Amino acid sequence: MGNRFVTDTVYNSKAIMDRRNFLSQTAAAGIFWALLPEFSWAKPFLGLSDAGFTQAPLPYAFDALEPYFDARTMEIHYSKHHAAYVKNLNDALASSKLLATASGSADFLTQVQTLPENVRQKIRNNGGGHLNHTLFWQLLSPQKDQQPSGGLAEALKATFGSVADFQKKFSEAGKSVFGSGWVWLIQTPNRKLEIITTPNQDYPLMDFVPVKGKPILGLDVWEHAYYLKYQNRRADYIDAFWHVVNWKTVGELFAH
Ligand code: MN
């Protein structure tokens, strides 16, 4: 039901065809695959094959986000943490028949409630980890201090009062996550912008998430994302995040 809901309400077939036509003409096409895992063209970006999932290359060098996100953290985050989610996801899948029946679609990663009970929690955690990190790397940019523009800037102002007010609310939500999780800006099926948080590695389009939507911005607030440089100072890490947001990509996600 989860993905039917999203498919029917937000991504009706005309919109999908329009998007596919657009995507064939844009170098940024890859980003959308992570957001719409229910479609078979998710395959290249999430690295889905009959053998399981693989990580796409990090779209910049480990040190490209310095001094805000340090090289060592980025290397460990991508090469160890994200890689472990992919490995554990593949291990869980190896013991199930899900890949054989997925027909090249990563749809099942968000249909958590329909997964076999013996692998449900593992796929929720590690499939979410793969989706979230795949998206997260694309939401960061070595082109520092970008600002939102166009329709996205207008929508942020209309919804939150100003871009600064949005950033304040998003930051507060990130700080409020108890333990490990994520803070997101999502677009709900009625196109409304909302800030939500998810615990652990839950992805904003998973079927059980109460206020669901397409993630267009997200921040990992697990300690592994900041502890080496910021120790317990999550607020400083969140402040640093705003310097490396890929607003160009966020704007593209919002527009489509
Ligand atoms: Mn992480």
PDB file of C-alpha atoms and ligand atoms in Angstrom:
ATOM      1  CA  MET A   1       0.000   0.000   0.000  1.00  0.00           C
ATOM      2  CA  GLY A   2       2.804   2.397   0.898  1.00  0.00           C
ATOM      3  CA  ASN A   3       4.238   2.682  -2.544  1.00  0.00           C
ATOM      4  CA  ARG A   4       0.899   2.509  -4.333  1.00  0.00           C
ATOM      5  CA  PHE A   5      -0.054   5.531  -2.279  1.00  0.00           C
ATOM      6  CA  VAL A   6       3.030   7.399  -3.318  1.00  0.00           C
ATOM      7  CA  THR A   7       2.876   6.195  -6.887  1.00  0.00           C
ATOM      8  CA  ASP A   8      -0.765   7.090  -7.374  1.00  0.00           C
ATOM      9  CA  THR A   9      -0.825  10.345  -5.500  1.00  0.00           C
ATOM     10  CA  VAL A  10       2.471  12.069  -6.120  1.00  0.00           C
ATOM     11  CA  TYR A  11       4.075  10.284  -8.979  1.00  0.00           C
ATOM     12  CA  ASN A  12       1.174   9.645 -11.308  1.00  0.00           C
ATOM     13  CA  SER A  13       2.170   8.069 -14.569  1.00  0.00           C
ATOM     14  CA  LYS A  14       2.145  11.281 -16.586  1.00  0.00           C
ATOM     15  CA  ALA A  15       4.463  12.889 -14.073  1.00  0.00           C
ATOM     16  CA  ILE A  16       6.700   9.860 -14.270  1.00  0.00           C
ATOM     17  CA  MET A  17       6.886  10.040 -18.041  1.00  0.00           C
ATOM     18  CA  ASP A  18       7.553  13.785 -17.902  1.00  0.00           C
ATOM     19  CA  ARG A  19      10.278  13.163 -15.395  1.00  0.00           C
ATOM     20  CA  ARG A  20      11.794  10.370 -17.412  1.00  0.00           C
ATOM     21  CA  ASN A  21      11.906  12.596 -20.482  1.00  0.00           C
ATOM     22  CA  PHE A  22      13.540  15.286 -18.406  1.00  0.00           C
ATOM     23  CA  LEU A  23      15.968  12.866 -16.844  1.00  0.00           C
ATOM     24  CA  SER A  24      17.191  11.626 -20.164  1.00  0.00           C
ATOM     25  CA  GLN A  25      18.372  15.180 -20.798  1.00  0.00           C
ATOM     26  CA  THR A  26      20.031  15.964 -17.516  1.00  0.00           C
ATOM     27  CA  ALA A  27      23.318  14.945 -15.983  1.00  0.00           C
ATOM     28  CA  ALA A  28      21.686  15.089 -12.553  1.00  0.00           C
ATOM     29  CA  ALA A  29      19.464  12.161 -13.394  1.00  0.00           C
ATOM     30  CA  GLY A  30      21.127   9.880 -10.892  1.00  0.00           C
ATOM     31  CA  ILE A  31      19.773  11.665  -7.889  1.00  0.00           C
ATOM     32  CA  PHE A  32      16.181  10.729  -8.580  1.00  0.00           C
ATOM     33  CA  TRP A  33      16.839   7.038  -8.542  1.00  0.00           C
ATOM     34  CA  ALA A  34      17.523   7.107  -4.836  1.00  0.00           C
ATOM     35  CA  LEU A  35      14.251   8.854  -4.165  1.00  0.00           C
ATOM     36  CA  LEU A  36      12.022   6.611  -6.156  1.00  0.00           C
ATOM     37  CA  PRO A  37      13.272   3.134  -5.404  1.00  0.00           C
ATOM     38  CA  GLU A  38       9.947   1.685  -6.433  1.00  0.00           C
ATOM     39  CA  PHE A  39      10.789   2.118 -10.108  1.00  0.00           C
ATOM     40  CA  SER A  40      13.026  -0.182 -12.055  1.00  0.00           C
ATOM     41  CA  TRP A  41      15.290   2.662 -13.147  1.00  0.00           C
ATOM     42  CA  ALA A  42      16.462   2.861  -9.532  1.00  0.00           C
ATOM     43  CA  LYS A  43      18.769   0.017 -10.432  1.00  0.00           C
ATOM     44  CA  PRO A  44      21.904   1.867 -11.593  1.00  0.00           C
ATOM     45  CA  PHE A  45      22.034   4.329  -8.683  1.00  0.00           C
ATOM     46  CA  LEU A  46      21.389   1.899  -5.853  1.00  0.00           C
ATOM     47  CA  GLY A  47      23.591  -0.681  -7.548  1.00  0.00           C
ATOM     48  CA  LEU A  48      20.882  -3.330  -7.637  1.00  0.00           C
ATOM     49  CA  SER A  49      21.567  -6.534  -9.495  1.00  0.00           C
ATOM     50  CA  ASP A  50      20.595 -10.166  -9.052  1.00  0.00           C
ATOM     51  CA  ALA A  51      23.601 -10.442  -6.727  1.00  0.00           C
ATOM     52  CA  GLY A  52      22.409  -7.653  -4.422  1.00  0.00           C
ATOM     53  CA  PHE A  53      23.267  -3.980  -3.986  1.00  0.00           C
ATOM     54  CA  THR A  54      26.550  -2.091  -4.437  1.00  0.00           C
ATOM     55  CA  GLN A  55      27.608   1.438  -3.450  1.00  0.00           C
ATOM     56  CA  ALA A  56      27.789   4.133  -6.103  1.00  0.00           C
ATOM     57  CA  PRO A  57      31.065   6.091  -5.982  1.00  0.00           C
ATOM     58  CA  LEU A  58      31.157   9.097  -3.660  1.00  0.00           C
ATOM     59  CA  PRO A  59      30.582  12.070  -6.014  1.00  0.00           C
ATOM     60  CA  TYR A  60      33.595  14.018  -4.628  1.00  0.00           C
ATOM     61  CA  ALA A  61      36.849  13.375  -2.753  1.00  0.00           C
ATOM     62  CA  PHE A  62      36.812  12.517   0.954  1.00  0.00           C
ATOM     63  CA  ASP A  63      38.401  15.889   1.769  1.00  0.00           C
ATOM     64  CA  ALA A  64      36.153  17.931  -0.537  1.00  0.00           C
ATOM     65  CA  LEU A  65      33.877  19.090   2.271  1.00  0.00           C
ATOM     66  CA  GLU A  66      36.689  20.322   4.533  1.00  0.00           C
ATOM     67  CA  PRO A  67      36.796  22.136   6.864  1.00  0.00           C
ATOM     68  CA  TYR A  68      33.124  21.500   7.646  1.00  0.00           C
ATOM     69  CA  PHE A  69      33.032  17.713   7.254  1.00  0.00           C
ATOM     70  CA  ASP A  70      36.530  16.299   7.724  1.00  0.00           C
ATOM     71  CA  ALA A  71      38.154  13.826   5.352  1.00  0.00           C
ATOM     72  CA  ARG A  72      38.644  11.065   7.926  1.00  0.00           C
ATOM     73  CA  THR A  73      34.987  11.114   8.946  1.00  0.00           C
ATOM     74  CA  MET A  74      33.862  11.106   5.322  1.00  0.00           C
ATOM     75  CA  GLU A  75      36.149   8.183   4.518  1.00  0.00           C
ATOM     76  CA  ILE A  76      34.987   6.090   7.460  1.00  0.00           C
ATOM     77  CA  HIS A  77      31.366   7.085   6.955  1.00  0.00           C
ATOM     78  CA  TYR A  78      31.354   6.075   3.291  1.00  0.00           C
ATOM     79  CA  SER A  79      33.855   3.192   3.285  1.00  0.00           C
ATOM     80  CA  LYS A  80      32.915   1.575   6.584  1.00  0.00           C
ATOM     81  CA  HIS A  81      29.437   2.601   7.773  1.00  0.00           C
ATOM     82  CA  HIS A  82      27.624   2.872   4.445  1.00  0.00           C
ATOM     83  CA  ALA A  83      29.535  -0.141   3.135  1.00  0.00           C
ATOM     84  CA  ALA A  84      28.452  -2.166   6.164  1.00  0.00           C
ATOM     85  CA  TYR A  85      24.788  -1.377   5.530  1.00  0.00           C
ATOM     86  CA  VAL A  86      25.180  -2.618   1.981  1.00  0.00           C
ATOM     87  CA  LYS A  87      26.959  -5.785   3.075  1.00  0.00           C
ATOM     88  CA  ASN A  88      24.439  -6.537   5.804  1.00  0.00           C
ATOM     89  CA  LEU A  89      21.558  -5.820   3.453  1.00  0.00           C
ATOM     90  CA  ASN A  90      23.011  -8.241   0.930  1.00  0.00           C
ATOM     91  CA  ASP A  91      23.568 -10.853   3.630  1.00  0.00           C
ATOM     92  CA  ALA A  92      19.926 -10.563   4.686  1.00  0.00           C
ATOM     93  CA  LEU A  93      18.787 -10.802   1.079  1.00  0.00           C
ATOM     94  CA  ALA A  94      20.926 -13.866   0.426  1.00  0.00           C
ATOM     95  CA  SER A  95      18.790 -15.796   2.866  1.00  0.00           C
ATOM     96  CA  SER A  96      15.520 -14.739   1.260  1.00  0.00           C
ATOM     97  CA  LYS A  97      13.920 -14.998  -2.160  1.00  0.00           C
ATOM     98  CA  LEU A  98      13.320 -11.245  -2.380  1.00  0.00           C
ATOM     99  CA  LEU A  99      15.899 -10.479  -5.045  1.00  0.00           C
ATOM    100  CA  ALA A 100      14.613 -13.248  -7.254  1.00  0.00           C
ATOM    101  CA  THR A 101      11.130 -11.755  -7.169  1.00  0.00           C
ATOM    102  CA  ALA A 102      12.116  -8.064  -7.196  1.00  0.00           C
ATOM    103  CA  SER A 103      12.527  -7.950 -10.985  1.00  0.00           C
ATOM    104  CA  GLY A 104      15.204  -5.310 -10.705  1.00  0.00           C
ATOM    105  CA  SER A 105      13.086  -2.987  -8.550  1.00  0.00           C
ATOM    106  CA  ALA A 106      14.197  -1.797  -5.106  1.00  0.00           C
ATOM    107  CA  ASP A 107      10.527  -1.284  -4.253  1.00  0.00           C
ATOM    108  CA  PHE A 108      10.606  -3.873  -1.501  1.00  0.00           C
ATOM    109  CA  LEU A 109      13.019  -1.794   0.625  1.00  0.00           C
ATOM    110  CA  THR A 110      10.205   0.609   1.477  1.00  0.00           C
ATOM    111  CA  GLN A 111       7.470  -2.027   1.795  1.00  0.00           C
ATOM    112  CA  VAL A 112       8.766  -3.067   5.165  1.00  0.00           C
ATOM    113  CA  GLN A 113       5.461  -4.351   6.502  1.00  0.00           C
ATOM    114  CA  THR A 114       5.220  -6.900   3.700  1.00  0.00           C
ATOM    115  CA  LEU A 115       8.735  -8.315   4.182  1.00  0.00           C
ATOM    116  CA  PRO A 116       9.232 -11.839   5.563  1.00  0.00           C
ATOM    117  CA  GLU A 117       9.433 -11.633   9.338  1.00  0.00           C
ATOM    118  CA  ASN A 118      12.844 -13.294   9.606  1.00  0.00           C
ATOM    119  CA  VAL A 119      14.555 -10.566   7.542  1.00  0.00           C
ATOM    120  CA  ARG A 120      12.195  -7.624   8.121  1.00  0.00           C
ATOM    121  CA  GLN A 121      14.227  -5.802  10.770  1.00  0.00           C
ATOM    122  CA  LYS A 122      17.551  -6.384   9.014  1.00  0.00           C
ATOM    123  CA  ILE A 123      16.223  -5.044   5.716  1.00  0.00           C
ATOM    124  CA  ARG A 124      14.541  -2.096   7.434  1.00  0.00           C
ATOM    125  CA  ASN A 125      17.829  -1.139   9.124  1.00  0.00           C
ATOM    126  CA  ASN A 126      20.291  -1.870   6.345  1.00  0.00           C
ATOM    127  CA  GLY A 127      18.091  -1.127   3.334  1.00  0.00           C
ATOM    128  CA  GLY A 128      17.241   2.170   5.000  1.00  0.00           C
ATOM    129  CA  GLY A 129      20.935   2.720   5.632  1.00  0.00           C
ATOM    130  CA  HIS A 130      21.693   2.202   1.954  1.00  0.00           C
ATOM    131  CA  LEU A 131      18.851   4.465   0.747  1.00  0.00           C
ATOM    132  CA  ASN A 132      19.618   7.213   3.248  1.00  0.00           C
ATOM    133  CA  HIS A 133      23.367   7.354   2.644  1.00  0.00           C
ATOM    134  CA  THR A 134      23.035   7.057  -1.126  1.00  0.00           C
ATOM    135  CA  LEU A 135      20.840  10.138  -1.012  1.00  0.00           C
ATOM    136  CA  PHE A 136      22.880  11.970   1.651  1.00  0.00           C
ATOM    137  CA  TRP A 137      26.101  11.991  -0.404  1.00  0.00           C
ATOM    138  CA  GLN A 138      24.220  13.692  -3.238  1.00  0.00           C
ATOM    139  CA  LEU A 139      22.832  16.351  -0.914  1.00  0.00           C
ATOM    140  CA  LEU A 140      26.319  17.595  -0.007  1.00  0.00           C
ATOM    141  CA  SER A 141      28.536  19.672  -2.259  1.00  0.00           C
ATOM    142  CA  PRO A 142      32.152  20.858  -2.406  1.00  0.00           C
ATOM    143  CA  GLN A 143      30.724  24.115  -3.786  1.00  0.00           C
ATOM    144  CA  LYS A 144      30.354  25.707  -0.383  1.00  0.00           C
ATOM    145  CA  ASP A 145      27.811  28.172   0.932  1.00  0.00           C
ATOM    146  CA  GLN A 146      25.157  27.714  -1.711  1.00  0.00           C
ATOM    147  CA  GLN A 147      21.750  29.242  -1.117  1.00  0.00           C
ATOM    148  CA  PRO A 148      18.322  27.939  -2.099  1.00  0.00           C
ATOM    149  CA  SER A 149      16.816  29.729  -5.083  1.00  0.00           C
ATOM    150  CA  GLY A 150      13.791  29.797  -7.369  1.00  0.00           C
ATOM    151  CA  GLY A 151      10.689  27.840  -6.485  1.00  0.00           C
ATOM    152  CA  LEU A 152      12.322  26.113  -3.556  1.00  0.00           C
ATOM    153  CA  ALA A 153      13.316  29.410  -1.911  1.00  0.00           C
ATOM    154  CA  GLU A 154       9.770  30.692  -2.424  1.00  0.00           C
ATOM    155  CA  ALA A 155       8.252  27.538  -0.928  1.00  0.00           C
ATOM    156  CA  LEU A 156      10.569  27.656   2.072  1.00  0.00           C
ATOM    157  CA  LYS A 157       9.548  31.265   2.716  1.00  0.00           C
ATOM    158  CA  ALA A 158       5.854  30.492   2.269  1.00  0.00           C
ATOM    159  CA  THR A 159       6.009  27.472   4.572  1.00  0.00           C
ATOM    160  CA  PHE A 160       8.463  28.514   7.267  1.00  0.00           C
ATOM    161  CA  GLY A 161       8.541  32.335   7.096  1.00  0.00           C
ATOM    162  CA  SER A 162      12.063  32.627   5.696  1.00  0.00           C
ATOM    163  CA  VAL A 163      14.968  30.439   4.667  1.00  0.00           C
ATOM    164  CA  ALA A 164      16.659  31.276   7.966  1.00  0.00           C
ATOM    165  CA  ASP A 165      13.539  30.247   9.899  1.00  0.00           C
ATOM    166  CA  PHE A 166      13.470  26.965   7.986  1.00  0.00           C
ATOM    167  CA  GLN A 167      17.121  26.316   8.813  1.00  0.00           C
ATOM    168  CA  LYS A 168      16.473  27.085  12.461  1.00  0.00           C
ATOM    169  CA  LYS A 169      13.535  24.660  12.641  1.00  0.00           C
ATOM    170  CA  PHE A 170      15.410  21.948  10.759  1.00  0.00           C
ATOM    171  CA  SER A 171      18.448  22.391  13.038  1.00  0.00           C
ATOM    172  CA  GLU A 172      16.280  22.233  16.159  1.00  0.00           C
ATOM    173  CA  ALA A 173      14.627  19.058  14.892  1.00  0.00           C
ATOM    174  CA  GLY A 174      18.063  17.555  14.237  1.00  0.00           C
ATOM    175  CA  LYS A 175      19.243  18.410  17.720  1.00  0.00           C
ATOM    176  CA  SER A 176      16.065  16.916  19.210  1.00  0.00           C
ATOM    177  CA  VAL A 177      16.629  13.430  17.767  1.00  0.00           C
ATOM    178  CA  PHE A 178      17.296  11.199  20.755  1.00  0.00           C
ATOM    179  CA  GLY A 179      20.095   8.785  19.975  1.00  0.00           C
ATOM    180  CA  SER A 180      20.637   7.915  16.324  1.00  0.00           C
ATOM    181  CA  GLY A 181      18.508   9.070  13.430  1.00  0.00           C
ATOM    182  CA  TRP A 182      17.900  11.567  10.666  1.00  0.00           C
ATOM    183  CA  VAL A 183      16.187  14.893  10.137  1.00  0.00           C
ATOM    184  CA  TRP A 184      14.466  15.492   6.815  1.00  0.00           C
ATOM    185  CA  LEU A 185      12.738  18.058   4.691  1.00  0.00           C
ATOM    186  CA  ILE A 186      10.070  16.116   2.836  1.00  0.00           C
ATOM    187  CA  GLN A 187       7.462  16.881   0.224  1.00  0.00           C
ATOM    188  CA  THR A 188       4.195  15.218   1.199  1.00  0.00           C
ATOM    189  CA  PRO A 189       1.780  13.769  -1.377  1.00  0.00           C
ATOM    190  CA  ASN A 190      -0.133  17.075  -1.412  1.00  0.00           C
ATOM    191  CA  ARG A 191       3.163  18.872  -2.217  1.00  0.00           C
ATOM    192  CA  LYS A 192       3.478  20.399   1.244  1.00  0.00           C
ATOM    193  CA  LEU A 193       6.943  20.845   2.752  1.00  0.00           C
ATOM    194  CA  GLU A 194       7.408  19.351   6.195  1.00  0.00           C
ATOM    195  CA  ILE A 195      10.281  18.700   8.566  1.00  0.00           C
ATOM    196  CA  ILE A 196      10.275  15.211  10.053  1.00  0.00           C
ATOM    197  CA  THR A 197      12.734  13.059  11.934  1.00  0.00           C
ATOM    198  CA  THR A 198      13.192   9.303  11.650  1.00  0.00           C
ATOM    199  CA  PRO A 199      14.904   7.036  14.177  1.00  0.00           C
ATOM    200  CA  ASN A 200      17.799   4.733  13.273  1.00  0.00           C
ATOM    201  CA  GLN A 201      17.909   4.254   9.481  1.00  0.00           C
ATOM    202  CA  ASP A 202      14.211   4.621   8.692  1.00  0.00           C
ATOM    203  CA  TYR A 203      13.674   6.206   5.270  1.00  0.00           C
ATOM    204  CA  PRO A 204      10.900   8.801   4.831  1.00  0.00           C
ATOM    205  CA  LEU A 205       8.995   6.721   2.277  1.00  0.00           C
ATOM    206  CA  MET A 206       8.904   3.500   4.292  1.00  0.00           C
ATOM    207  CA  ASP A 207       5.343   2.248   4.580  1.00  0.00           C
ATOM    208  CA  PHE A 208       5.006   2.607   8.355  1.00  0.00           C
ATOM    209  CA  VAL A 209       6.303   6.195   8.604  1.00  0.00           C
ATOM    210  CA  PRO A 210       3.344   8.253   9.900  1.00  0.00           C
ATOM    211  CA  VAL A 211       3.980  11.456   7.922  1.00  0.00           C
ATOM    212  CA  LYS A 212       5.489  10.193   4.696  1.00  0.00           C
ATOM    213  CA  GLY A 213       6.982  12.093   1.824  1.00  0.00           C
ATOM    214  CA  LYS A 214       9.691  12.378  -0.750  1.00  0.00           C
ATOM    215  CA  PRO A 215      12.911  13.440   1.008  1.00  0.00           C
ATOM    216  CA  ILE A 216      14.481  16.474  -0.630  1.00  0.00           C
ATOM    217  CA  LEU A 217      16.993  17.297   2.123  1.00  0.00           C
ATOM    218  CA  GLY A 218      18.291  15.075   4.893  1.00  0.00           C
ATOM    219  CA  LEU A 219      20.918  15.135   7.597  1.00  0.00           C
ATOM    220  CA  ASP A 220      22.469  12.136   9.298  1.00  0.00           C
ATOM    221  CA  VAL A 221      22.651  12.863  13.034  1.00  0.00           C
ATOM    222  CA  TRP A 222      24.196   9.550  14.068  1.00  0.00           C
ATOM    223  CA  GLU A 223      27.329  10.168  16.128  1.00  0.00           C
ATOM    224  CA  HIS A 224      29.352   8.321  13.476  1.00  0.00           C
ATOM    225  CA  ALA A 225      28.651  11.280  11.158  1.00  0.00           C
ATOM    226  CA  TYR A 226      30.393  13.821  13.384  1.00  0.00           C
ATOM    227  CA  TYR A 227      32.087  12.367  16.449  1.00  0.00           C
ATOM    228  CA  LEU A 228      35.729  12.483  15.232  1.00  0.00           C
ATOM    229  CA  LYS A 229      35.609  16.211  14.550  1.00  0.00           C
ATOM    230  CA  TYR A 230      32.820  17.466  16.784  1.00  0.00           C
ATOM    231  CA  GLN A 231      32.716  14.855  19.601  1.00  0.00           C
ATOM    232  CA  ASN A 232      29.449  15.453  21.473  1.00  0.00           C
ATOM    233  CA  ARG A 233      28.772  18.829  19.827  1.00  0.00           C
ATOM    234  CA  ARG A 234      25.997  17.846  17.458  1.00  0.00           C
ATOM    235  CA  ALA A 235      24.845  21.465  17.226  1.00  0.00           C
ATOM    236  CA  ASP A 236      28.228  22.493  15.773  1.00  0.00           C
ATOM    237  CA  TYR A 237      28.019  19.692  13.224  1.00  0.00           C
ATOM    238  CA  ILE A 238      24.559  20.863  12.188  1.00  0.00           C
ATOM    239  CA  ASP A 239      25.836  24.446  11.845  1.00  0.00           C
ATOM    240  CA  ALA A 240      28.663  23.132   9.628  1.00  0.00           C
ATOM    241  CA  PHE A 241      26.180  21.172   7.503  1.00  0.00           C
ATOM    242  CA  TRP A 242      24.576  24.357   6.192  1.00  0.00           C
ATOM    243  CA  HIS A 243      27.898  25.302   4.527  1.00  0.00           C
ATOM    244  CA  VAL A 244      27.982  22.120   2.436  1.00  0.00           C
ATOM    245  CA  VAL A 245      24.338  21.636   1.438  1.00  0.00           C
ATOM    246  CA  ASN A 246      23.912  20.994  -2.272  1.00  0.00           C
ATOM    247  CA  TRP A 247      21.026  23.445  -2.698  1.00  0.00           C
ATOM    248  CA  LYS A 248      21.174  23.016  -6.458  1.00  0.00           C
ATOM    249  CA  THR A 249      20.260  19.356  -6.095  1.00  0.00           C
ATOM    250  CA  VAL A 250      17.689  20.048  -3.380  1.00  0.00           C
ATOM    251  CA  GLY A 251      16.050  22.553  -5.731  1.00  0.00           C
ATOM    252  CA  GLU A 252      15.937  19.962  -8.510  1.00  0.00           C
ATOM    253  CA  LEU A 253      14.375  17.410  -6.205  1.00  0.00           C
ATOM    254  CA  PHE A 254      11.773  19.934  -5.090  1.00  0.00           C
ATOM    255  CA  ALA A 255      10.892  20.865  -8.658  1.00  0.00           C
ATOM    256  CA  HIS A 256      10.211  17.316  -9.731  1.00  0.00           C
TER     257      HIS A 256
HETATM  258 MN    MN B   1      25.576   7.543   8.608  1.00  0.00          MN
END
